[in-house]
């Protein structure tokens, strides 16, 4: 590390790195070299990375340093190492999507849109990250590549399906990662690994160049160790892209400048009813801690949230099963059995269930949007419990024994079902050994409101992303 | 095997044939378990009133 910039790499946030690189306090090559060393030192235990793009990263860092030497602008993310869930296309490599099957695919011809956006802002791709097979997962376990482990306790789940994305940030291997979220796959690993995560509004960020799971629910999302870094990267990732038909025609709406406004004028409420049942007491205590920190006490109830979760569950099964049907016919033996049998069941569902679920989606959206006319932000638990043990198949919630893999997303599914933007803020309860997460839910296109609340919680000391030792 | 399991197994056999999907005997219990969860979810969805003229949202706008 440069003499002018002595902080250990693993403690540095994206904003700090970019500021230092732009100022010439440290070179992009020094930062990227430190990132690669950190990955080398820690990935054996955490298993967050499935590949490291060292040669590409160092070449990119040298190009940034040369640009700076010529007096050219290097961008808001200058020299910031980042990594992506391995369902994002990386030019020259097959896009695994957590599977063994896709390893036989031809290499991607170009990078995913989101990678191109971050690199255009000066960030440096350092690798691809472990994930649950084909994103049908809340655990971070993977039969082919091994589980990504929770850096705060290596015997516990990182969460899924973007498990490597959460673990890499919590372990200090990367200050910034990309993931995807269909039913909770950014928010669950954010909560389990204790980092900040953002699932933007459905249609906000282009998904072009990512391997799909459930086209009508898939979102691209981000992980970082502060709300400010999340806003910085989110701002850079925005931009129109004709290659994602679900992307909405929205202008770039910067969130980072909004953080300075704090939470003044925002009406914050706690989700009641469905979101206060079927969870361990600590999950609700985390929400109460966040609410108390910002003086929120009003309660709202999302109507028919249990039906929304059921509808999201059925859409996921049906669309996922249909997407994989041909592969299930030809290569069933090459799937992780936990994924294969869920996809097979999904391929057998009657069409009328899917259609009713999609119709209910509109009706539920209208009901929730009516509620959001009186409230700007809603707080809810991200998961019903802290990270379970790796290999744990069942847990008990409200006296009912449930399958872990299918039920960790009980609080995330009713929200992504209607595409609302959500930031997860990591909460450490007093004396807790593992973190929990609180969903900060806003109206469509109001990522700024959710990020302002997350930033306020961090400033007040109620939320924090600890780097695992 | 109870009556419901018979019914679900018959459904799996018929729909798998229609879909051109071979389900190995060792996969059958877990496929059945997943379908039973889906049936519970569908029953929950059935309880919701959705008008005939409600537009479904396959490409969804938030």
Short mmCIF file of C-alpha atoms in Angstrom, two decimals:
data_model
loop_
_atom_site.label_atom_id
_atom_site.label_comp_id
_atom_site.label_asym_id
_atom_site.label_seq_id
_atom_site.Cartn_x
_atom_site.Cartn_y
_atom_site.Cartn_z
CA UNK A 1 0.00 0.00 0.00
CA UNK A 2 1.24 3.50 -0.86
CA UNK A 3 3.09 5.43 1.83
CA UNK A 4 0.49 8.17 1.42
CA UNK A 5 -2.37 5.75 1.90
CA UNK A 6 -1.70 3.26 4.65
CA UNK A 7 -5.14 1.89 5.49
CA UNK A 8 -5.39 -1.85 4.81
CA UNK A 9 -7.21 -2.57 1.56
CA UNK A 10 -9.88 -4.71 3.19
CA UNK A 11 -11.09 -1.79 5.32
CA UNK A 12 -11.47 0.63 2.41
CA UNK A 13 -14.80 1.54 0.91
CA UNK A 14 -15.43 2.19 -2.78
CA UNK A 15 -15.71 5.95 -2.31
CA UNK A 16 -12.45 6.14 -0.33
CA UNK A 17 -10.59 4.13 -2.97
CA UNK A 18 -11.90 6.21 -5.86
CA UNK A 19 -11.05 9.48 -4.09
CA UNK A 20 -7.51 8.28 -3.36
CA UNK A 21 -6.93 7.01 -6.90
CA UNK A 22 -8.22 10.20 -8.46
CA UNK A 23 -6.01 12.27 -6.14
CA UNK A 24 -2.95 10.16 -6.95
CA UNK A 25 -2.53 9.07 -3.31
CA UNK A 26 -2.39 5.52 -4.57
CA UNK A 27 -2.34 3.94 -8.01
CA UNK A 28 -5.10 1.77 -9.43
CA UNK A 29 -2.47 -0.99 -9.84
CA UNK A 30 -1.60 -0.89 -6.13
CA UNK A 31 -5.26 -1.19 -5.18
CA UNK A 32 -5.96 -3.98 -7.63
CA UNK A 33 -2.81 -5.84 -6.53
CA UNK A 34 -4.00 -5.54 -2.92
CA UNK A 35 -7.44 -6.85 -3.93
CA UNK A 36 -5.92 -9.86 -5.69
CA UNK A 37 -3.70 -10.58 -2.66
CA UNK A 38 -6.71 -10.38 -0.35
CA UNK A 39 -8.68 -12.78 -2.54
CA UNK A 40 -5.70 -15.15 -2.63
CA UNK A 41 -5.41 -15.04 1.17
CA UNK A 42 -9.10 -15.41 2.09
CA UNK A 43 -10.97 -17.16 -0.67
CA UNK A 44 -9.82 -20.63 0.32
CA UNK A 45 -11.85 -20.38 3.51
CA UNK A 46 -14.83 -18.36 2.24
CA UNK A 47 -15.16 -19.75 -1.31
CA UNK A 48 -16.80 -16.59 -2.58
CA UNK A 49 -14.92 -16.44 -5.90
CA UNK A 50 -15.21 -19.09 -8.61
CA UNK A 51 -12.74 -17.30 -10.90
CA UNK A 52 -10.36 -14.37 -10.63
CA UNK A 53 -9.72 -12.11 -13.62
CA UNK A 54 -6.24 -11.04 -12.48
CA UNK A 55 -4.63 -10.40 -15.86
CA UNK A 56 -7.58 -8.37 -17.11
CA UNK A 57 -7.79 -6.43 -13.84
CA UNK A 58 -4.12 -5.45 -13.80
CA UNK A 59 -4.26 -4.38 -17.46
CA UNK A 60 -7.34 -2.29 -16.70
CA UNK A 61 -5.64 -0.74 -13.66
CA UNK A 62 -2.59 0.18 -15.75
CA UNK A 63 -4.86 1.80 -18.33
CA UNK A 64 -6.51 3.85 -15.58
CA UNK A 65 -3.16 4.93 -14.17
CA UNK A 66 -1.99 5.92 -17.65
CA UNK A 67 -5.19 7.90 -18.23
CA UNK A 68 -4.69 9.75 -14.97
CA UNK A 69 -1.08 10.49 -15.87
CA UNK A 70 -2.33 12.07 -19.09
CA UNK A 71 -4.68 14.25 -17.06
CA UNK A 72 -7.83 12.46 -18.18
CA UNK A 73 -10.84 11.91 -15.91
CA UNK A 74 -10.87 8.42 -14.37
CA UNK A 75 -14.47 8.32 -13.15
CA UNK A 76 -16.44 8.21 -9.90
CA UNK A 77 -15.37 4.60 -9.27
CA UNK A 78 -11.71 5.08 -10.29
CA UNK A 79 -9.72 1.97 -9.41
CA UNK A 80 -12.48 0.36 -7.32
CA UNK A 81 -12.21 -3.45 -7.50
CA UNK A 82 -15.55 -5.17 -7.97
CA UNK A 83 -16.74 -8.70 -8.68
CA UNK A 84 -19.94 -10.17 -10.11
CA UNK A 85 -22.18 -13.15 -9.42
CA UNK A 86 -21.23 -15.72 -12.01
CA UNK A 87 -24.48 -15.33 -13.93
CA UNK A 88 -23.14 -12.06 -15.40
CA UNK A 89 -21.45 -12.48 -18.78
CA UNK A 90 -17.71 -11.86 -18.69
CA UNK A 91 -16.16 -11.71 -22.16
CA UNK A 92 -14.05 -14.77 -22.89
CA UNK A 93 -15.58 -17.04 -20.20
CA UNK A 94 -18.66 -19.26 -20.10
CA UNK A 95 -21.40 -17.86 -17.86
CA UNK A 96 -21.79 -20.57 -15.20
CA UNK A 97 -24.89 -19.35 -13.35
CA UNK A 98 -23.75 -21.68 -10.58
CA UNK A 99 -24.13 -24.75 -12.77
CA UNK A 100 -21.90 -27.51 -14.10
CA UNK A 101 -23.98 -27.65 -17.29
CA UNK A 102 -23.20 -24.10 -18.41
CA UNK A 103 -19.47 -24.75 -18.10
CA UNK A 104 -19.86 -26.46 -21.49
CA UNK A 105 -21.33 -23.31 -23.07
CA UNK A 106 -19.29 -21.15 -25.42
CA UNK A 107 -17.52 -18.18 -23.85
CA UNK A 108 -19.47 -14.93 -23.61
CA UNK A 109 -18.62 -12.56 -26.42
CA UNK A 110 -18.96 -9.39 -24.38
CA UNK A 111 -19.41 -8.25 -20.80
CA UNK A 112 -22.87 -7.81 -19.29
CA UNK A 113 -24.28 -4.29 -19.51
CA UNK A 114 -23.86 -3.70 -15.76
CA UNK A 115 -20.16 -4.60 -15.92
CA UNK A 116 -19.68 -2.21 -18.81
CA UNK A 117 -21.42 0.58 -16.87
CA UNK A 118 -19.26 0.13 -13.77
CA UNK A 119 -16.05 -0.11 -15.80
CA UNK A 120 -17.03 3.02 -17.73
CA UNK A 121 -17.10 4.73 -14.31
CA UNK A 122 -13.54 3.54 -13.58
CA UNK A 123 -14.21 0.34 -11.59
CA UNK A 124 -12.06 -2.75 -12.17
CA UNK A 125 -13.53 -6.24 -12.49
CA UNK A 126 -11.53 -8.73 -10.39
CA UNK A 127 -13.59 -11.91 -10.70
CA UNK A 128 -16.77 -13.96 -10.76
CA UNK A 129 -18.61 -15.06 -7.63
CA UNK A 130 -20.14 -18.26 -6.37
CA UNK A 131 -23.92 -18.62 -6.32
CA UNK A 132 -26.72 -21.12 -5.88
CA UNK A 133 -27.31 -23.17 -9.00
CA UNK A 134 -29.32 -21.21 -11.59
CA UNK A 135 -30.27 -18.73 -8.83
CA UNK A 136 -32.95 -21.06 -7.41
CA UNK A 137 -31.61 -20.80 -3.90
CA UNK A 138 -31.62 -18.89 -0.61
CA UNK A 139 -28.70 -20.71 1.06
CA UNK A 140 -25.50 -20.00 -0.89
CA UNK A 141 -24.86 -23.73 -1.07
CA UNK A 142 -23.73 -25.28 -4.33
CA UNK A 143 -23.24 -28.99 -5.04
CA UNK A 144 -20.74 -28.36 -7.84
CA UNK A 145 -18.48 -25.60 -6.54
CA UNK A 146 -19.00 -25.93 -2.79
CA UNK A 147 -20.86 -23.45 -0.58
CA UNK A 148 -19.86 -19.83 -0.27
CA UNK A 149 -19.33 -19.57 3.48
CA UNK A 150 -20.44 -16.84 5.81
CA UNK A 151 -17.30 -14.83 6.70
CA UNK A 152 -18.64 -14.13 10.21
CA UNK A 153 -18.93 -17.86 10.93
CA UNK A 154 -17.60 -20.26 8.31
CA UNK A 155 -19.96 -23.00 9.46
CA UNK A 156 -22.98 -20.91 8.45
CA UNK A 157 -24.75 -20.05 5.21
CA UNK A 158 -23.86 -16.92 3.27
CA UNK A 159 -27.41 -16.81 1.92
CA UNK A 160 -28.46 -17.07 -1.65
CA UNK A 161 -28.55 -17.07 -4.35
CA UNK A 162 -25.94 -14.27 -4.55
CA UNK A 163 -23.99 -15.85 -1.68
CA UNK A 164 -20.53 -15.13 -3.05
CA UNK A 165 -21.50 -11.49 -3.62
CA UNK A 166 -22.42 -10.99 0.04
CA UNK A 167 -19.50 -13.02 1.38
CA UNK A 168 -16.85 -11.25 -0.73
CA UNK A 169 -17.92 -7.85 0.62
CA UNK A 170 -18.22 -9.03 4.25
CA UNK A 171 -14.79 -10.70 4.08
CA UNK A 172 -13.12 -7.53 2.75
CA UNK A 173 -12.15 -9.13 -0.56
CA UNK A 174 -14.11 -6.57 -2.59
CA UNK A 175 -15.74 -3.30 -1.53
CA UNK A 176 -18.41 -3.67 -4.19
CA UNK A 177 -20.17 -6.61 -5.88
CA UNK A 178 -23.08 -7.24 -8.20
CA UNK A 179 -25.77 -9.85 -7.72
CA UNK A 180 -29.28 -10.57 -8.87
CA UNK A 181 -32.54 -10.76 -6.95
CA UNK A 182 -35.65 -12.64 -8.10
CA UNK A 183 -37.26 -13.40 -4.74
CA UNK A 184 -34.63 -12.15 -2.30
CA UNK A 185 -31.27 -13.20 -3.71
CA UNK A 186 -29.60 -9.87 -2.94
CA UNK A 187 -31.48 -9.18 0.29
CA UNK A 188 -30.99 -12.58 1.96
CA UNK A 189 -27.17 -12.68 1.58
CA UNK A 190 -26.99 -9.00 2.57
CA UNK A 191 -28.76 -9.88 5.82
CA UNK A 192 -26.87 -13.11 6.51
CA UNK A 193 -23.45 -11.60 5.72
CA UNK A 194 -24.18 -8.24 7.38
CA UNK A 195 -23.61 -5.90 4.43
CA UNK A 196 -25.70 -3.26 2.68
CA UNK A 197 -27.61 -4.46 -0.37
CA UNK A 198 -29.81 -2.75 -2.93
CA UNK A 199 -32.49 -4.33 -5.07
CA UNK A 200 -33.63 -1.44 -7.25
CA UNK A 201 -37.10 -1.00 -8.78
CA UNK A 202 -38.01 -3.69 -11.32
CA UNK A 203 -37.00 -2.27 -14.71
CA UNK A 204 -34.45 0.21 -13.32
CA UNK A 205 -31.14 -1.54 -14.12
CA UNK A 206 -30.58 -3.47 -17.33
CA UNK A 207 -30.28 -7.24 -16.98
CA UNK A 208 -28.79 -7.64 -20.46
CA UNK A 209 -25.93 -10.12 -20.41
CA UNK A 210 -27.13 -11.99 -17.33
CA UNK A 211 -28.34 -15.59 -17.30
CA UNK A 212 -32.08 -15.44 -16.56
CA UNK A 213 -34.09 -17.30 -13.95
CA UNK A 214 -37.62 -15.84 -13.83
CA UNK A 215 -37.81 -13.10 -16.45
CA UNK A 216 -40.85 -11.42 -14.94
CA UNK A 217 -39.20 -11.12 -11.49
CA UNK A 218 -35.42 -10.87 -12.12
CA UNK A 219 -33.56 -7.75 -10.95
CA UNK A 220 -29.87 -6.75 -10.96
CA UNK A 221 -28.67 -5.53 -7.55
CA UNK A 222 -25.59 -4.38 -5.64
CA UNK A 223 -23.70 -5.02 -2.37
CA UNK A 224 -21.36 -2.69 -0.45
CA UNK A 225 -20.26 -1.94 3.12
CA UNK A 226 -21.99 1.45 3.35
CA UNK A 227 -25.11 3.12 2.04
CA UNK A 228 -22.91 5.79 0.45
CA UNK A 229 -20.93 3.23 -1.53
CA UNK A 230 -24.15 1.55 -2.56
CA UNK A 231 -25.52 4.88 -3.86
CA UNK A 232 -22.26 5.67 -5.63
CA UNK A 233 -22.25 2.35 -7.50
CA UNK A 234 -26.00 2.40 -8.14
CA UNK A 235 -25.68 5.81 -9.77
CA UNK A 236 -22.94 4.50 -12.04
CA UNK A 237 -24.93 1.37 -12.97
CA UNK A 238 -27.96 3.32 -14.21
CA UNK A 239 -28.44 3.94 -17.91
CA UNK A 240 -30.75 3.00 -20.76
CA UNK A 241 -30.24 -0.27 -22.62
CA UNK A 242 -32.45 -1.47 -25.46
CA UNK A 243 -31.26 -5.06 -24.89
CA UNK A 244 -33.42 -5.54 -21.76
CA UNK A 245 -37.08 -5.40 -22.80
CA UNK A 246 -38.18 -5.07 -19.18
CA UNK A 247 -36.12 -1.95 -18.57
CA UNK A 248 -38.31 1.10 -18.12
CA UNK A 249 -37.65 4.35 -19.97
CA UNK A 250 -36.41 6.35 -16.98
CA UNK A 251 -33.83 9.11 -16.81
CA UNK A 252 -30.76 8.56 -14.66
CA UNK A 253 -31.85 9.65 -11.19
CA UNK A 254 -28.81 10.08 -8.97
CA UNK A 255 -29.17 8.92 -5.38
CA UNK A 256 -25.81 9.87 -3.87
CA UNK A 257 -26.46 13.65 -3.80
CA UNK A 258 -29.75 12.95 -2.01
CA UNK A 259 -28.09 11.31 1.01
CA UNK A 260 -27.09 14.69 2.40
CA UNK A 261 -30.78 15.46 2.93
CA UNK A 262 -30.99 12.85 5.69
CA UNK A 263 -34.46 11.56 6.50
CA UNK A 264 -36.14 14.92 6.95
CA UNK A 265 -39.61 14.84 5.43
CA UNK A 266 -39.69 11.05 4.99
CA UNK A 267 -42.61 9.23 6.57
CA UNK A 268 -41.35 5.89 7.85
CA UNK A 269 -43.55 3.04 9.08
CA UNK A 270 -43.07 -0.52 10.34
CA UNK A 271 -44.65 -3.39 8.40
CA UNK A 272 -47.20 -5.13 10.62
CA UNK A 273 -49.34 -8.26 10.31
CA UNK A 274 -47.67 -10.82 8.02
CA UNK A 275 -44.26 -9.20 8.61
CA UNK A 276 -44.50 -9.70 12.41
CA UNK A 277 -45.22 -13.43 12.22
CA UNK A 278 -43.22 -16.52 11.16
CA UNK A 279 -39.88 -15.21 12.31
CA UNK A 280 -37.57 -15.45 15.31
CA UNK A 281 -37.85 -12.68 17.90
CA UNK A 282 -34.47 -11.23 16.91
CA UNK A 283 -35.62 -10.62 13.34
CA UNK A 284 -38.36 -8.33 14.65
CA UNK A 285 -36.05 -6.83 17.28
CA UNK A 286 -33.73 -5.74 14.46
CA UNK A 287 -36.59 -3.89 12.79
CA UNK A 288 -37.57 -2.28 16.09
CA UNK A 289 -33.98 -1.18 16.68
CA UNK A 290 -33.86 0.50 13.27
CA UNK A 291 -37.26 2.10 13.77
CA UNK A 292 -36.34 3.42 17.22
CA UNK A 293 -33.12 4.95 15.89
CA UNK A 294 -35.04 7.14 13.46
CA UNK A 295 -38.10 7.69 15.62
CA UNK A 296 -40.50 5.65 13.51
CA UNK A 297 -43.46 4.13 15.31
CA UNK A 298 -46.36 4.12 12.82
CA UNK A 299 -47.44 0.70 11.57
CA UNK A 300 -48.88 -0.31 8.24
CA UNK A 301 -50.16 -3.64 6.99
CA UNK A 302 -49.53 -4.75 3.43
CA UNK A 303 -52.82 -6.31 2.33
CA UNK A 304 -52.72 -10.00 1.38
CA UNK A 305 -48.93 -10.27 1.67
CA UNK A 306 -49.29 -14.03 2.22
CA UNK A 307 -51.09 -14.35 -1.13
CA UNK A 308 -48.40 -12.22 -2.80
CA UNK A 309 -45.77 -14.59 -1.50
CA UNK A 310 -47.75 -17.58 -2.78
CA UNK A 311 -48.15 -15.97 -6.20
CA UNK A 312 -44.43 -15.16 -6.41
CA UNK A 313 -43.66 -18.75 -5.42
CA UNK A 314 -45.85 -20.14 -8.22
CA UNK A 315 -44.55 -17.74 -10.89
CA UNK A 316 -41.01 -18.71 -9.90
CA UNK A 317 -41.73 -22.43 -10.13
CA UNK A 318 -43.58 -22.17 -13.44
CA UNK A 319 -41.22 -19.79 -15.24
CA UNK A 320 -38.12 -21.48 -13.86
CA UNK A 321 -39.42 -24.91 -14.86
CA UNK A 322 -40.32 -23.72 -18.35
CA UNK A 323 -36.91 -22.06 -18.82
CA UNK A 324 -35.08 -25.26 -17.90
CA UNK A 325 -37.37 -27.83 -19.49
CA UNK A 326 -35.11 -28.66 -22.41
CA UNK A 327 -32.04 -28.99 -20.16
CA UNK A 328 -34.04 -31.12 -17.73
CA UNK A 329 -34.90 -33.47 -20.58
CA UNK A 330 -31.31 -33.76 -21.78
CA UNK A 331 -29.05 -33.31 -18.76
CA UNK A 332 -31.08 -33.98 -15.63
CA UNK A 333 -28.21 -35.89 -14.02
CA UNK A 334 -25.93 -32.84 -14.22
CA UNK A 335 -28.12 -30.63 -12.00
CA UNK A 336 -27.76 -30.24 -8.26
CA UNK A 337 -30.60 -32.53 -7.07
CA UNK A 338 -31.98 -29.76 -4.81
CA UNK A 339 -32.42 -27.53 -7.86
CA UNK A 340 -33.45 -30.21 -10.32
CA UNK A 341 -36.44 -31.48 -8.43
CA UNK A 342 -37.83 -28.01 -7.76
CA UNK A 343 -37.48 -27.15 -11.44
CA UNK A 344 -39.08 -30.43 -12.49
CA UNK A 345 -42.07 -29.78 -10.26
CA UNK A 346 -42.32 -26.26 -11.70
CA UNK A 347 -42.42 -27.61 -15.24
CA UNK A 348 -45.57 -29.54 -14.35
CA UNK A 349 -47.72 -26.70 -12.98
CA UNK A 350 -51.09 -25.88 -14.62
CA UNK A 351 -51.09 -22.67 -16.68
CA UNK A 352 -54.08 -21.17 -14.88
CA UNK A 353 -52.08 -20.87 -11.65
CA UNK A 354 -49.48 -18.79 -13.43
CA UNK A 355 -52.08 -16.58 -15.07
CA UNK A 356 -53.93 -15.94 -11.84
CA UNK A 357 -50.65 -15.15 -10.08
CA UNK A 358 -49.81 -12.59 -12.77
CA UNK A 359 -53.28 -11.05 -12.52
CA UNK A 360 -53.02 -10.87 -8.75
CA UNK A 361 -49.69 -9.14 -9.18
CA UNK A 362 -51.32 -6.10 -10.70
CA UNK A 363 -54.12 -6.01 -8.11
CA UNK A 364 -51.66 -6.32 -5.22
CA UNK A 365 -49.41 -3.64 -6.69
CA UNK A 366 -52.34 -1.22 -6.85
CA UNK A 367 -53.25 -1.93 -3.22
CA UNK A 368 -49.68 -1.42 -1.98
CA UNK A 369 -49.19 1.72 -4.05
CA UNK A 370 -52.33 3.15 -2.44
CA UNK A 371 -50.76 2.49 0.94
CA UNK A 372 -47.52 4.15 -0.19
CA UNK A 373 -49.37 7.41 -0.80
CA UNK A 374 -49.39 7.92 2.98
CA UNK A 375 -45.97 6.45 3.76
CA UNK A 376 -42.60 6.93 2.03
CA UNK A 377 -40.66 4.04 3.51
CA UNK A 378 -41.63 0.76 5.19
CA UNK A 379 -39.33 -1.26 7.46
CA UNK A 380 -39.59 -5.07 7.52
CA UNK A 381 -37.32 -7.98 8.41
CA UNK A 382 -35.16 -9.28 5.56
CA UNK A 383 -35.07 -12.87 6.82
CA UNK A 384 -36.93 -14.76 9.56
CA UNK A 385 -33.66 -15.61 11.36
CA UNK A 386 -29.89 -15.14 11.23
CA UNK A 387 -27.82 -17.39 8.95
CA UNK A 388 -28.56 -21.10 9.52
CA UNK A 389 -25.81 -23.70 9.62
CA UNK A 390 -24.52 -25.02 6.30
CA UNK A 391 -26.36 -28.21 5.45
CA UNK A 392 -29.30 -27.36 7.68
CA UNK A 393 -32.46 -28.49 5.87
CA UNK A 394 -35.22 -27.52 8.31
CA UNK A 395 -35.98 -24.73 10.74
CA UNK A 396 -38.92 -24.05 13.01
CA UNK A 397 -40.86 -20.80 12.74
CA UNK A 398 -43.91 -20.13 14.90
CA UNK A 399 -43.85 -23.78 15.96
CA UNK A 400 -43.98 -25.08 12.38
CA UNK A 401 -41.08 -27.05 10.93
CA UNK A 402 -40.26 -25.71 7.45
CA UNK A 403 -37.79 -26.31 4.64
CA UNK A 404 -34.97 -23.74 4.91
CA UNK A 405 -34.26 -23.52 1.18
CA UNK A 406 -37.86 -22.67 0.33
CA UNK A 407 -38.74 -20.42 3.26
CA UNK A 408 -35.86 -18.06 4.00
CA UNK A 409 -37.47 -15.63 1.55
CA UNK A 410 -40.79 -15.44 3.32
CA UNK A 411 -40.36 -11.68 3.94
CA UNK A 412 -38.59 -10.76 0.71
CA UNK A 413 -40.91 -12.41 -1.81
CA UNK A 414 -44.01 -10.21 -1.27
CA UNK A 415 -41.87 -7.12 -2.00
CA UNK A 416 -39.93 -8.13 -5.13
CA UNK A 417 -43.19 -9.59 -6.46
CA UNK A 418 -44.25 -6.01 -7.25
CA UNK A 419 -40.80 -4.68 -8.00
CA UNK A 420 -40.46 -2.17 -5.16
CA UNK A 421 -36.95 -0.83 -4.48
CA UNK A 422 -35.41 -2.15 -1.25
CA UNK A 423 -32.19 -1.45 0.63
CA UNK A 424 -31.13 -3.96 3.26
CA UNK A 425 -29.36 -2.42 6.23
CA UNK A 426 -27.27 -4.79 8.40
CA UNK A 427 -28.15 -4.76 12.09
CA UNK A 428 -26.07 -6.24 14.93
CA UNK A 429 -28.20 -6.64 18.03
CA UNK A 430 -26.33 -6.17 21.34
CA UNK A 431 -24.19 -9.24 22.04
CA UNK A 432 -25.22 -10.98 18.80
CA UNK A 433 -22.70 -13.22 17.06
CA UNK A 434 -24.40 -12.95 13.69
CA UNK A 435 -26.02 -10.03 11.85
CA UNK A 436 -29.60 -9.59 10.72
CA UNK A 437 -31.01 -7.38 8.00
CA UNK A 438 -33.83 -4.88 7.80
CA UNK A 439 -35.59 -4.22 4.51
CA UNK A 440 -36.08 -0.53 3.79
CA UNK A 441 -38.86 -0.53 1.22
CA UNK A 442 -39.86 2.47 -0.91
CA UNK A 443 -42.29 3.30 -3.69
CA UNK A 444 -41.27 2.54 -7.29
CA UNK A 445 -38.33 4.68 -8.51
CA UNK A 446 -37.65 5.99 -4.97
CA UNK A 447 -34.35 4.20 -4.39
CA UNK A 448 -33.15 7.54 -3.05
CA UNK A 449 -35.63 7.39 -0.15
CA UNK A 450 -34.55 3.88 0.86
CA UNK A 451 -30.87 4.84 0.60
CA UNK A 452 -31.42 7.98 2.69
CA UNK A 453 -32.92 5.90 5.50
CA UNK A 454 -30.09 3.34 5.28
CA UNK A 455 -27.52 6.13 5.39
CA UNK A 456 -29.25 7.69 8.41
CA UNK A 457 -29.27 4.35 10.25
CA UNK A 458 -25.55 4.02 9.58
CA UNK A 459 -24.84 7.58 10.73
CA UNK A 460 -26.82 6.97 13.91
CA UNK A 461 -24.91 3.75 14.61
CA UNK A 462 -27.97 1.51 14.31
CA UNK A 463 -26.75 -0.22 11.14
CA UNK A 464 -23.20 -1.22 10.28
CA UNK A 465 -21.36 -3.58 7.97
CA UNK A 466 -18.57 -5.20 9.95
CA UNK A 467 -15.62 -6.71 8.14
CA UNK A 468 -15.18 -10.30 9.26
CA UNK A 469 -11.83 -11.26 10.79
CA UNK B 1 -49.54 -44.36 0.32
CA UNK B 2 -52.52 -42.08 0.97
CA UNK B 3 -55.09 -40.94 -1.57
CA UNK B 4 -53.52 -37.52 -2.04
CA UNK B 5 -50.10 -39.02 -2.77
CA UNK B 6 -51.72 -41.29 -5.37
CA UNK B 7 -53.39 -38.29 -6.95
CA UNK B 8 -50.17 -36.25 -7.03
CA UNK B 9 -48.19 -39.18 -8.42
CA UNK B 10 -50.79 -39.59 -11.18
CA UNK B 11 -50.55 -35.88 -11.94
CA UNK B 12 -46.76 -36.07 -12.10
CA UNK B 13 -46.86 -39.10 -14.41
CA UNK B 14 -49.38 -37.49 -16.78
CA UNK B 15 -47.82 -34.02 -16.91
CA UNK B 16 -44.26 -35.34 -17.14
CA UNK B 17 -45.31 -37.41 -20.14
CA UNK B 18 -46.94 -34.35 -21.70
CA UNK B 19 -43.77 -32.31 -21.08
CA UNK B 20 -41.45 -35.03 -22.38
CA UNK B 21 -39.75 -35.19 -18.99
CA UNK B 22 -38.34 -38.35 -17.46
CA UNK B 23 -38.41 -38.27 -13.67
CA UNK B 24 -36.15 -40.83 -12.07
CA UNK B 25 -37.70 -42.88 -9.23
CA UNK B 26 -35.24 -41.40 -6.72
CA UNK B 27 -36.38 -37.87 -7.71
CA UNK B 28 -40.07 -38.64 -7.40
CA UNK B 29 -40.54 -38.05 -3.63
CA UNK B 30 -38.96 -34.59 -3.78
CA UNK B 31 -40.84 -33.61 -6.94
CA UNK B 32 -44.02 -34.73 -5.18
CA UNK B 33 -43.12 -32.72 -2.06
CA UNK B 34 -42.54 -29.61 -4.20
CA UNK B 35 -45.82 -30.05 -6.03
CA UNK B 36 -47.66 -30.42 -2.75
CA UNK B 37 -46.18 -27.08 -1.61
CA UNK B 38 -47.29 -25.56 -4.92
CA UNK B 39 -50.80 -26.88 -4.39
CA UNK B 40 -50.92 -25.21 -0.97
CA UNK B 41 -49.71 -21.96 -2.52
CA UNK B 42 -52.30 -22.23 -5.30
CA UNK B 43 -55.05 -22.75 -2.71
CA UNK B 44 -53.93 -19.54 -1.01
CA UNK B 45 -53.96 -17.73 -4.34
CA UNK B 46 -57.42 -19.12 -5.07
CA UNK B 47 -58.71 -17.23 -2.04
CA UNK B 48 -57.88 -13.90 -3.70
CA UNK B 49 -60.52 -12.15 -5.78
CA UNK B 50 -59.19 -11.13 -9.19
CA UNK B 51 -61.54 -9.61 -11.75
CA UNK B 52 -61.97 -11.10 -15.20
CA UNK B 53 -60.82 -7.88 -16.78
CA UNK B 54 -57.69 -7.60 -14.65
CA UNK B 55 -54.70 -7.50 -16.99
CA UNK B 56 -51.99 -10.05 -16.18
CA UNK B 57 -48.45 -8.75 -15.88
CA UNK B 58 -45.98 -11.01 -17.69
CA UNK B 59 -43.80 -8.00 -18.55
CA UNK B 60 -44.34 -6.01 -15.46
CA UNK B 61 -44.13 -2.30 -14.79
CA UNK B 62 -43.67 -1.26 -11.23
#
